[in-house]
Amino acid sequence: MRFVEVAIDVPLRGNFTWRLPASLADTPPLRGYRVMVPWSSAFRTGVVLRDTTEPPPDMETERVRDVLAVLDSHRFVPEPQLALAEWASRYYLAPVGECVRLAVPPGSMPDADAVVRRVVPSEVASSPWILALPSDVGVPLRSIVGSGGVRLADVMQGVFQQQVVLEQENARGQMREQTLERIRLLDADTGAQLGAKQQLVIEHLRQWGESTWDELREACDCSRATLQALQKRGLVSVAEERVWRDPFSGSTVLRRQHDPALTSEQATALKQILVTLQEVTKKPVLLHGVTGSGKTEVYLRAVREATAAGLQSLILLPEIALTPQFVGVFRAVLGDEIAVQHSGLTPGQRHDQWQRIRAGEVPLVIGARSALFAPLDKLGLIIVDEEHDPSFKQDTGVHYHARDLAVVLGQTTNAAVVLGSATPSLESVGNVVRGRYTIGFMHRRVANRLLPDVQLIDMRHYPPDPEDPASHLVSPILQQAVVDNASQGQQSILFLNRRGYSPTMECRACEQPLACPHCDVSTTYHQRGNMARCHYCGFAVRVPRQCPTCGSEELTPKGAGTEQLENVLEQAFSGLRVARLDADTSRGKGLSRILDTFRRGDADILVGTQMVTKGHDFPGVTLVGVMQADQSLKFPDFRSGERTWQLLTQVAGRAGRAERPGRVMIQTWNPDHFVLQCVLKGDYDTWKSQELTFRKRMGYPPFGSMVLLRVHAPEWPAAMEVAEFVSARVRHDGARALRLVGPADAPVTRIRGRFRIHLLVRGTERGEVHAAARLMRLALDELEANMRKRDVRADIDVDPLNML
Ligand code: ADP
Ligand code: ZN
Ligand code: ZN
């Protein structure tokens, strides 16, 4: 007898096993196939993890239910990605079903809400029930199965014969596969007499060989009946062909004619990667190349070599929508055979891309975090660009870090892994120190361009000037620099890492901030619409006239965000064009509009949050200004120094990337701060060694690891009780050397009406910390019923980045 262990996307841990009924007993080994299984009174689809003859140990064989159907005629999830999902499940202590979901396209796991749609003309339908389906409209699966003796197996038969498809109801429409009718001439020597229209069609096809229906109708002004008549007489064939929805559609890119000559540093870096590609046992390469050193060109050449060797490549970028030019460069050189995955795609596009990659048609996938699970089964090269970027860590669901999983994927597939950055994370630097990674440097910009000249502006010398309404934000010297820059036809970027008009509204009478009713934070004031918005839960209200605490009418904005900066600049420099890039302006088409406007030179100043620090290559930018550089240093997080170093170095790197040199002006109230001094001198080595010394003394990563338990509930005591139970368990059963911080209130004590408690466990031995994480998991599992009753939720974050 055969049993299958199946990953089902439910938030439950444990293994779920079904039996293969006799009718399915002679299927091939099913690991990686989708199967439909009964689930309580309905059914669900999952991916088979294990195919075995052993009955599940904890269950009597008679109680095991039967698999309803096997959905695939060949393997659905390739082995590398399935193994990676299993690895992630073990390491991040997440249900395996949630991890496997990362490796399948949207809408591919039909459940009881699935619909069946006929995809062949009725003439071709091989069974009455298929014939009975309306064309092009999905019919709920549950209304087909059981009616008129149709079994699920019959439906699956129809799926395998490619007569019907199963789709998930909610994704309908968007998910529909796009097809194109291709009409070909079979026999030009008609002999028979044809109508005028028919003659025209034959002529057209004779001339063009084949045509789509749209072209044909356009060219010959013929009707469907004309075509059918010709088809019936065997003169033409009509075939439906699948077309891939093209996320590039509308934008064409010129093919690059000549490769630039590599700088010697680029050539050395490339060689190092190509050597790794050949090696039997590979180590990841950390490519530390300063901003503008031409890392993209190195990636490009490496991908080209991998492709030539018949291997597939994967490039992960932190926020791909922010750097369209990156993809542009690859298209210009490699053509359109590239799959791109990012959050801007519709579910239909993502589904198509997945299928195309799965079909092995794509030599290169470029994508954000989630592209890590793209179904590539001939992987040779994995590149993680801007590997230091925190957005590689998933904040919700499975808390995986795409860079770390990329290294795992490289190990299991024996692909070369390249981690690139101008500001590498200390985790990766630590791995170099330990000999796990090799490192390559690119110290100089291409074409002998200089790194920008950095200057600190001590804001203590520039108190706000009542005559100058911009002065509280932008010092007179930076203002002058912006004006001078624009007068020479050059562009500036001004970086302020806060969106909205003001981070708080405060009452001048009672000094209380206007707080979010659901969260323990103050709301951000947005001048647009005169709204107070909570950036944690999305709560928004019109700003009340009166202070909710004391009733006085003196609510005033306090502090500044990008909306205010834009405003102030527009007033101060009426002749200059200001664009703003932040989460508020970049929704939908806004993002590409702003980036295009600035790139074309239709704006003089780009104001923005950390979005402007990402890998943009704007040749016109020669000045970068930073407002409130101290802000990120004050963050209650041991990584705040590293984060500040990275943000400042990255934003500075946007200046002077073309012929003209750039300069950077950093406004601060703490010009003597160690991190700022290192940025000023461009002294990476001093910064790094001091930061590593501090980390080592404290046992922080990369010299130790940590796991963070977050517990939240509508009632504080309920959350605290759970956290304390878990804490006691770890103290009792965990390694002696572990250090526990908490349980205590989280930095933001309440979000969405739920009180939040944190327990941080850290230690120098990764294995001991991970064992503690598993103890946490077991303790939480024990409390499951109790937690459900009191609406307590908990999540375990292995290697947390976000300590909030
Ligand atoms: P990085 O990612 O290291 O900051 P990029 O890859 O964006 O740098 O390269 C910076 C600029 O230098 C780009 O405009 C790129 O086209 C150009 N470039 C790269 N390599 C060369 C080269 N060998 N010769 C001339 N220009 C180059
Ligand atoms: Zn008040
Ligand atoms: Zn809120």
mmCIF file of C-alpha atoms in Angstrom, residues 361-629:
data_model
loop_
_atom_site.group_PDB
_atom_site.id
_atom_site.type_symbol
_atom_site.label_atom_id
_atom_site.label_comp_id
_atom_site.label_asym_id
_atom_site.label_seq_id
_atom_site.Cartn_x
_atom_site.Cartn_y
_atom_site.Cartn_z
ATOM 1 C CA GLU A 361 12.410 28.391 -21.194
ATOM 2 C CA VAL A 362 14.176 31.011 -19.153
ATOM 3 C CA PRO A 363 17.922 31.319 -18.622
ATOM 4 C CA LEU A 364 17.633 34.133 -16.084
ATOM 5 C CA VAL A 365 15.122 35.116 -13.414
ATOM 6 C CA ILE A 366 15.385 38.556 -11.841
ATOM 7 C CA GLY A 367 13.191 39.215 -8.885
ATOM 8 C CA ALA A 368 12.606 40.387 -5.368
ATOM 9 C CA ARG A 369 12.725 38.152 -2.297
ATOM 10 C CA SER A 370 10.008 35.776 -3.449
ATOM 11 C CA ALA A 371 11.837 34.916 -6.689
ATOM 12 C CA LEU A 372 14.131 32.795 -4.554
ATOM 13 C CA PHE A 373 11.585 30.014 -4.999
ATOM 14 C CA ALA A 374 11.273 30.357 -8.781
ATOM 15 C CA PRO A 375 11.118 26.837 -10.261
ATOM 16 C CA LEU A 376 14.590 26.696 -11.783
ATOM 17 C CA ASP A 377 15.987 23.198 -11.884
ATOM 18 C CA LYS A 378 19.283 23.830 -13.677
ATOM 19 C CA LEU A 379 20.558 26.559 -11.406
ATOM 20 C CA GLY A 380 24.210 27.477 -11.826
ATOM 21 C CA LEU A 381 24.489 31.004 -10.480
ATOM 22 C CA ILE A 382 22.670 32.908 -7.737
ATOM 23 C CA ILE A 383 23.345 36.612 -7.264
ATOM 24 C CA VAL A 384 21.985 38.622 -4.350
ATOM 25 C CA ASP A 385 22.490 42.308 -5.083
ATOM 26 C CA GLU A 386 22.518 44.812 -2.192
ATOM 27 C CA GLU A 387 22.758 41.819 0.099
ATOM 28 C CA HIS A 388 22.733 44.099 3.180
ATOM 29 C CA ASP A 389 19.202 45.295 2.477
ATOM 30 C CA PRO A 390 16.757 44.531 5.297
ATOM 31 C CA SER A 391 13.906 43.966 2.861
ATOM 32 C CA PHE A 392 15.325 40.514 2.092
ATOM 33 C CA LYS A 393 13.929 39.461 5.435
ATOM 34 C CA GLN A 394 10.245 38.649 5.358
ATOM 35 C CA ASP A 395 8.379 40.406 8.139
ATOM 36 C CA THR A 396 5.154 38.435 8.108
ATOM 37 C CA GLY A 397 4.355 34.764 7.635
ATOM 38 C CA VAL A 398 7.498 32.692 7.327
ATOM 39 C CA HIS A 399 10.281 34.931 8.664
ATOM 40 C CA TYR A 400 12.841 33.871 6.111
ATOM 41 C CA HIS A 401 15.865 35.827 4.979
ATOM 42 C CA ALA A 402 16.229 35.496 1.220
ATOM 43 C CA ARG A 403 19.986 36.087 1.288
ATOM 44 C CA ASP A 404 20.535 33.347 3.831
ATOM 45 C CA LEU A 405 18.240 30.962 1.961
ATOM 46 C CA ALA A 406 20.044 31.828 -1.277
ATOM 47 C CA VAL A 407 23.226 30.511 0.308
ATOM 48 C CA VAL A 408 21.396 27.332 1.319
ATOM 49 C CA LEU A 409 19.980 26.929 -2.179
ATOM 50 C CA GLY A 410 23.474 27.373 -3.582
ATOM 51 C CA GLN A 411 24.763 24.619 -1.346
ATOM 52 C CA THR A 412 22.057 22.129 -2.231
ATOM 53 C CA THR A 413 22.182 22.791 -5.976
ATOM 54 C CA ASN A 414 25.935 23.400 -6.127
ATOM 55 C CA ALA A 415 25.309 26.782 -7.734
ATOM 56 C CA ALA A 416 27.784 29.622 -7.344
ATOM 57 C CA VAL A 417 26.495 32.301 -4.980
ATOM 58 C CA VAL A 418 27.502 35.956 -5.247
ATOM 59 C CA LEU A 419 26.492 38.463 -2.580
ATOM 60 C CA GLY A 420 27.108 42.010 -3.766
ATOM 61 C CA SER A 421 27.023 45.291 -1.889
ATOM 62 C CA ALA A 422 28.805 48.581 -1.346
ATOM 63 C CA THR A 423 27.953 48.225 2.340
ATOM 64 C CA PRO A 424 27.979 44.509 3.177
ATOM 65 C CA SER A 425 26.103 43.330 6.229
ATOM 66 C CA LEU A 426 28.261 42.434 9.190
ATOM 67 C CA GLU A 427 26.698 38.964 9.084
ATOM 68 C CA SER A 428 28.303 38.387 5.698
ATOM 69 C CA VAL A 429 31.554 40.037 6.769
ATOM 70 C CA GLY A 430 31.549 37.675 9.742
ATOM 71 C CA ASN A 431 31.226 34.737 7.368
ATOM 72 C CA VAL A 432 34.261 35.968 5.463
ATOM 73 C CA VAL A 433 36.226 36.247 8.706
ATOM 74 C CA ARG A 434 35.295 32.667 9.581
ATOM 75 C CA GLY A 435 36.379 31.453 6.168
ATOM 76 C CA ARG A 436 32.911 30.412 5.042
ATOM 77 C CA TYR A 437 32.765 32.994 2.254
ATOM 78 C CA THR A 438 35.470 34.395 0.025
ATOM 79 C CA ILE A 439 35.621 38.128 -0.645
ATOM 80 C CA GLY A 440 36.376 40.295 -3.637
ATOM 81 C CA PHE A 441 36.821 44.068 -3.585
ATOM 82 C CA MET A 442 36.180 46.813 -6.079
ATOM 83 C CA HIS A 443 37.542 49.962 -4.465
ATOM 84 C CA ARG A 444 37.232 52.358 -7.373
ATOM 85 C CA ARG A 445 34.432 53.662 -9.519
ATOM 86 C CA VAL A 446 34.463 52.897 -13.223
ATOM 87 C CA ALA A 447 36.158 55.247 -15.704
ATOM 88 C CA ASN A 448 38.268 56.790 -12.949
ATOM 89 C CA ARG A 449 35.225 58.612 -11.607
ATOM 90 C CA LEU A 450 35.696 59.842 -8.079
ATOM 91 C CA LEU A 451 33.689 58.885 -5.054
ATOM 92 C CA PRO A 452 31.699 61.923 -3.934
ATOM 93 C CA ASP A 453 33.147 64.478 -1.612
ATOM 94 C CA VAL A 454 31.393 64.291 1.777
ATOM 95 C CA GLN A 455 30.795 67.228 4.095
ATOM 96 C CA LEU A 456 29.087 67.302 7.503
ATOM 97 C CA ILE A 457 26.934 70.310 8.289
ATOM 98 C CA ASP A 458 26.769 71.054 12.005
ATOM 99 C CA MET A 459 23.188 72.168 12.485
ATOM 100 C CA ARG A 460 24.012 73.716 15.867
ATOM 101 C CA HIS A 461 25.500 76.585 13.870
ATOM 102 C CA TYR A 462 22.333 77.158 11.888
ATOM 103 C CA PRO A 463 19.384 77.869 14.169
ATOM 104 C CA PRO A 464 16.107 78.404 12.315
ATOM 105 C CA ASP A 465 15.882 81.858 10.790
ATOM 106 C CA PRO A 466 12.415 83.425 11.081
ATOM 107 C CA GLU A 467 13.048 85.248 7.792
ATOM 108 C CA ASP A 468 13.660 81.965 6.005
ATOM 109 C CA PRO A 469 10.836 79.417 6.363
ATOM 110 C CA ALA A 470 12.998 76.626 4.897
ATOM 111 C CA SER A 471 15.819 77.109 7.362
ATOM 112 C CA HIS A 472 14.448 74.822 10.066
ATOM 113 C CA LEU A 473 14.939 71.948 7.616
ATOM 114 C CA VAL A 474 17.567 72.975 5.122
ATOM 115 C CA SER A 475 20.624 74.956 6.246
ATOM 116 C CA PRO A 476 21.571 78.027 4.218
ATOM 117 C CA ILE A 477 24.679 76.320 2.838
ATOM 118 C CA LEU A 478 22.732 73.344 1.579
ATOM 119 C CA GLN A 479 20.112 75.684 0.123
ATOM 120 C CA GLN A 480 22.847 77.569 -1.710
ATOM 121 C CA ALA A 481 24.345 74.316 -2.976
ATOM 122 C CA VAL A 482 20.980 73.151 -4.340
ATOM 123 C CA VAL A 483 20.437 76.448 -6.154
ATOM 124 C CA ASP A 484 23.958 76.501 -7.592
ATOM 125 C CA ASN A 485 23.615 72.922 -8.701
ATOM 126 C CA ALA A 486 20.324 73.566 -10.485
ATOM 127 C CA SER A 487 21.684 76.687 -12.161
ATOM 128 C CA GLN A 488 24.317 74.469 -13.748
ATOM 129 C CA GLY A 489 21.596 72.163 -15.024
ATOM 130 C CA GLN A 490 22.379 69.434 -12.495
ATOM 131 C CA GLN A 491 20.131 67.516 -10.188
ATOM 132 C CA SER A 492 19.987 67.019 -6.419
ATOM 133 C CA ILE A 493 18.579 64.348 -4.131
ATOM 134 C CA LEU A 494 17.439 65.300 -0.638
ATOM 135 C CA PHE A 495 16.963 62.400 1.735
ATOM 136 C CA LEU A 496 14.765 62.557 4.831
ATOM 137 C CA ASN A 497 13.767 59.214 6.216
ATOM 138 C CA ARG A 498 10.221 60.054 7.277
ATOM 139 C CA ARG A 499 7.114 60.316 5.223
ATOM 140 C CA GLY A 500 4.142 62.569 5.804
ATOM 141 C CA TYR A 501 4.147 66.226 6.758
ATOM 142 C CA SER A 502 4.991 65.798 10.444
ATOM 143 C CA PRO A 503 5.609 62.643 12.464
ATOM 144 C CA THR A 504 3.294 63.971 15.192
ATOM 145 C CA MET A 505 0.526 66.415 15.925
ATOM 146 C CA GLU A 506 0.925 67.862 19.375
ATOM 147 C CA CYS A 507 -1.331 69.996 21.544
ATOM 148 C CA ARG A 508 0.417 73.171 22.580
ATOM 149 C CA ALA A 509 -1.775 73.523 25.651
ATOM 150 C CA CYS A 510 -1.419 70.060 27.225
ATOM 151 C CA GLU A 511 1.546 68.746 25.181
ATOM 152 C CA GLN A 512 -0.235 65.508 24.388
ATOM 153 C CA PRO A 513 0.325 64.021 20.930
ATOM 154 C CA LEU A 514 -2.614 62.992 18.819
ATOM 155 C CA ALA A 515 -2.369 59.240 19.353
ATOM 156 C CA CYS A 516 -3.758 56.357 17.347
ATOM 157 C CA PRO A 517 -6.711 54.889 19.222
ATOM 158 C CA HIS A 518 -5.587 51.354 18.352
ATOM 159 C CA CYS A 519 -1.835 51.613 18.732
ATOM 160 C CA ASP A 520 0.564 53.020 21.221
ATOM 161 C CA VAL A 521 2.071 55.512 18.789
ATOM 162 C CA SER A 522 1.268 59.021 17.691
ATOM 163 C CA THR A 523 -0.307 59.546 14.320
ATOM 164 C CA THR A 524 1.542 61.142 11.435
ATOM 165 C CA TYR A 525 0.159 64.349 10.029
ATOM 166 C CA HIS A 526 -0.464 64.352 6.277
ATOM 167 C CA GLN A 527 -1.239 67.775 4.924
ATOM 168 C CA ARG A 528 -2.896 66.264 1.903
ATOM 169 C CA GLY A 529 -6.493 65.872 2.977
ATOM 170 C CA ASN A 530 -5.582 67.233 6.427
ATOM 171 C CA MET A 531 -5.351 63.718 7.809
ATOM 172 C CA ALA A 532 -3.792 62.090 10.834
ATOM 173 C CA ARG A 533 -2.651 58.605 9.901
ATOM 174 C CA CYS A 534 -1.279 55.740 11.899
ATOM 175 C CA HIS A 535 1.613 54.136 10.031
ATOM 176 C CA TYR A 536 1.249 50.927 12.024
ATOM 177 C CA CYS A 537 -2.407 50.030 11.527
ATOM 178 C CA GLY A 538 -3.612 52.303 8.743
ATOM 179 C CA PHE A 539 -6.068 54.188 10.947
ATOM 180 C CA ALA A 540 -6.841 57.612 9.494
ATOM 181 C CA VAL A 541 -8.988 60.556 10.556
ATOM 182 C CA ARG A 542 -9.389 64.158 9.575
ATOM 183 C CA VAL A 543 -7.449 66.198 12.068
ATOM 184 C CA PRO A 544 -9.931 67.262 14.755
ATOM 185 C CA ARG A 545 -10.284 70.945 15.527
ATOM 186 C CA GLN A 546 -9.933 70.317 19.234
ATOM 187 C CA CYS A 547 -7.386 68.381 21.244
ATOM 188 C CA PRO A 548 -9.083 65.148 22.337
ATOM 189 C CA THR A 549 -7.329 65.406 25.727
ATOM 190 C CA CYS A 550 -7.941 68.997 26.853
ATOM 191 C CA GLY A 551 -10.271 70.455 24.253
ATOM 192 C CA SER A 552 -8.062 73.397 23.339
ATOM 193 C CA GLU A 553 -7.738 74.320 19.676
ATOM 194 C CA GLU A 554 -3.983 74.240 19.551
ATOM 195 C CA LEU A 555 -3.061 71.007 17.767
ATOM 196 C CA THR A 556 0.067 71.729 15.759
ATOM 197 C CA PRO A 557 2.323 69.605 13.568
ATOM 198 C CA LYS A 558 5.650 68.783 15.149
ATOM 199 C CA GLY A 559 8.778 67.622 13.327
ATOM 200 C CA ALA A 560 9.159 67.168 9.610
ATOM 201 C CA GLY A 561 8.652 64.537 6.960
ATOM 202 C CA THR A 562 9.132 64.412 3.206
ATOM 203 C CA GLU A 563 5.782 66.062 2.442
ATOM 204 C CA GLN A 564 6.848 69.117 4.440
ATOM 205 C CA LEU A 565 10.316 69.147 2.901
ATOM 206 C CA GLU A 566 8.819 69.151 -0.574
ATOM 207 C CA ASN A 567 6.496 71.945 0.436
ATOM 208 C CA VAL A 568 9.172 74.084 1.966
ATOM 209 C CA LEU A 569 11.452 73.666 -1.033
ATOM 210 C CA GLU A 570 8.727 74.597 -3.462
ATOM 211 C CA GLN A 571 8.126 77.792 -1.500
ATOM 212 C CA ALA A 572 11.782 78.616 -1.056
ATOM 213 C CA PHE A 573 12.819 77.951 -4.670
ATOM 214 C CA SER A 574 9.845 78.814 -6.790
ATOM 215 C CA GLY A 575 11.858 78.337 -9.979
ATOM 216 C CA LEU A 576 12.897 74.748 -9.231
ATOM 217 C CA ARG A 577 10.921 71.622 -9.947
ATOM 218 C CA VAL A 578 10.615 69.260 -6.997
ATOM 219 C CA ALA A 579 9.571 65.605 -7.144
ATOM 220 C CA ARG A 580 8.922 63.404 -4.144
ATOM 221 C CA LEU A 581 9.482 59.665 -3.802
ATOM 222 C CA ASP A 582 8.031 57.882 -0.783
ATOM 223 C CA ALA A 583 5.391 55.288 0.041
ATOM 224 C CA ASP A 584 2.654 57.924 -0.388
ATOM 225 C CA THR A 585 3.614 59.023 -3.901
ATOM 226 C CA SER A 586 4.766 55.720 -5.336
ATOM 227 C CA ARG A 587 1.539 53.742 -5.373
ATOM 228 C CA GLY A 588 0.529 52.189 -8.660
ATOM 229 C CA LYS A 589 1.946 53.994 -11.654
ATOM 230 C CA GLY A 590 3.274 56.786 -9.444
ATOM 231 C CA LEU A 591 6.600 55.084 -8.917
ATOM 232 C CA SER A 592 7.647 54.730 -12.530
ATOM 233 C CA ARG A 593 6.263 58.185 -13.310
ATOM 234 C CA ILE A 594 8.442 59.809 -10.647
ATOM 235 C CA LEU A 595 11.544 57.832 -11.580
ATOM 236 C CA ASP A 596 11.059 58.623 -15.268
ATOM 237 C CA THR A 597 10.431 62.304 -14.629
ATOM 238 C CA PHE A 598 13.613 62.612 -12.625
ATOM 239 C CA ARG A 599 15.696 60.545 -14.992
ATOM 240 C CA ARG A 600 14.549 62.646 -17.963
ATOM 241 C CA GLY A 601 15.672 65.741 -16.108
ATOM 242 C CA ASP A 602 12.128 67.094 -15.711
ATOM 243 C CA ALA A 603 12.748 67.714 -12.019
ATOM 244 C CA ASP A 604 15.656 69.476 -10.365
ATOM 245 C CA ILE A 605 15.282 68.023 -6.899
ATOM 246 C CA LEU A 606 14.141 64.594 -5.774
ATOM 247 C CA VAL A 607 12.984 64.486 -2.165
ATOM 248 C CA GLY A 608 12.405 61.122 -0.565
ATOM 249 C CA THR A 609 12.653 58.478 2.112
ATOM 250 C CA GLN A 610 15.019 55.511 2.025
ATOM 251 C CA MET A 611 13.510 54.713 -1.381
ATOM 252 C CA VAL A 612 15.938 57.255 -2.874
ATOM 253 C CA THR A 613 18.941 55.461 -1.367
ATOM 254 C CA LYS A 614 18.405 52.242 -3.357
ATOM 255 C CA GLY A 615 20.650 51.342 -6.281
ATOM 256 C CA HIS A 616 19.452 54.090 -8.655
ATOM 257 C CA ASP A 617 21.774 55.195 -11.385
ATOM 258 C CA PHE A 618 20.700 58.785 -12.173
ATOM 259 C CA PRO A 619 23.540 60.269 -14.228
ATOM 260 C CA GLY A 620 22.381 63.870 -13.679
ATOM 261 C CA VAL A 621 22.691 63.829 -9.892
ATOM 262 C CA THR A 622 25.736 65.607 -8.542
ATOM 263 C CA LEU A 623 24.475 66.701 -5.113
ATOM 264 C CA VAL A 624 22.986 64.642 -2.304
ATOM 265 C CA GLY A 625 21.722 66.263 0.888
ATOM 266 C CA VAL A 626 20.785 64.356 4.017
ATOM 267 C CA MET A 627 18.371 65.820 6.563
ATOM 268 C CA GLN A 628 18.439 64.647 10.166
ATOM 269 C CA ALA A 629 21.227 62.137 9.735
#
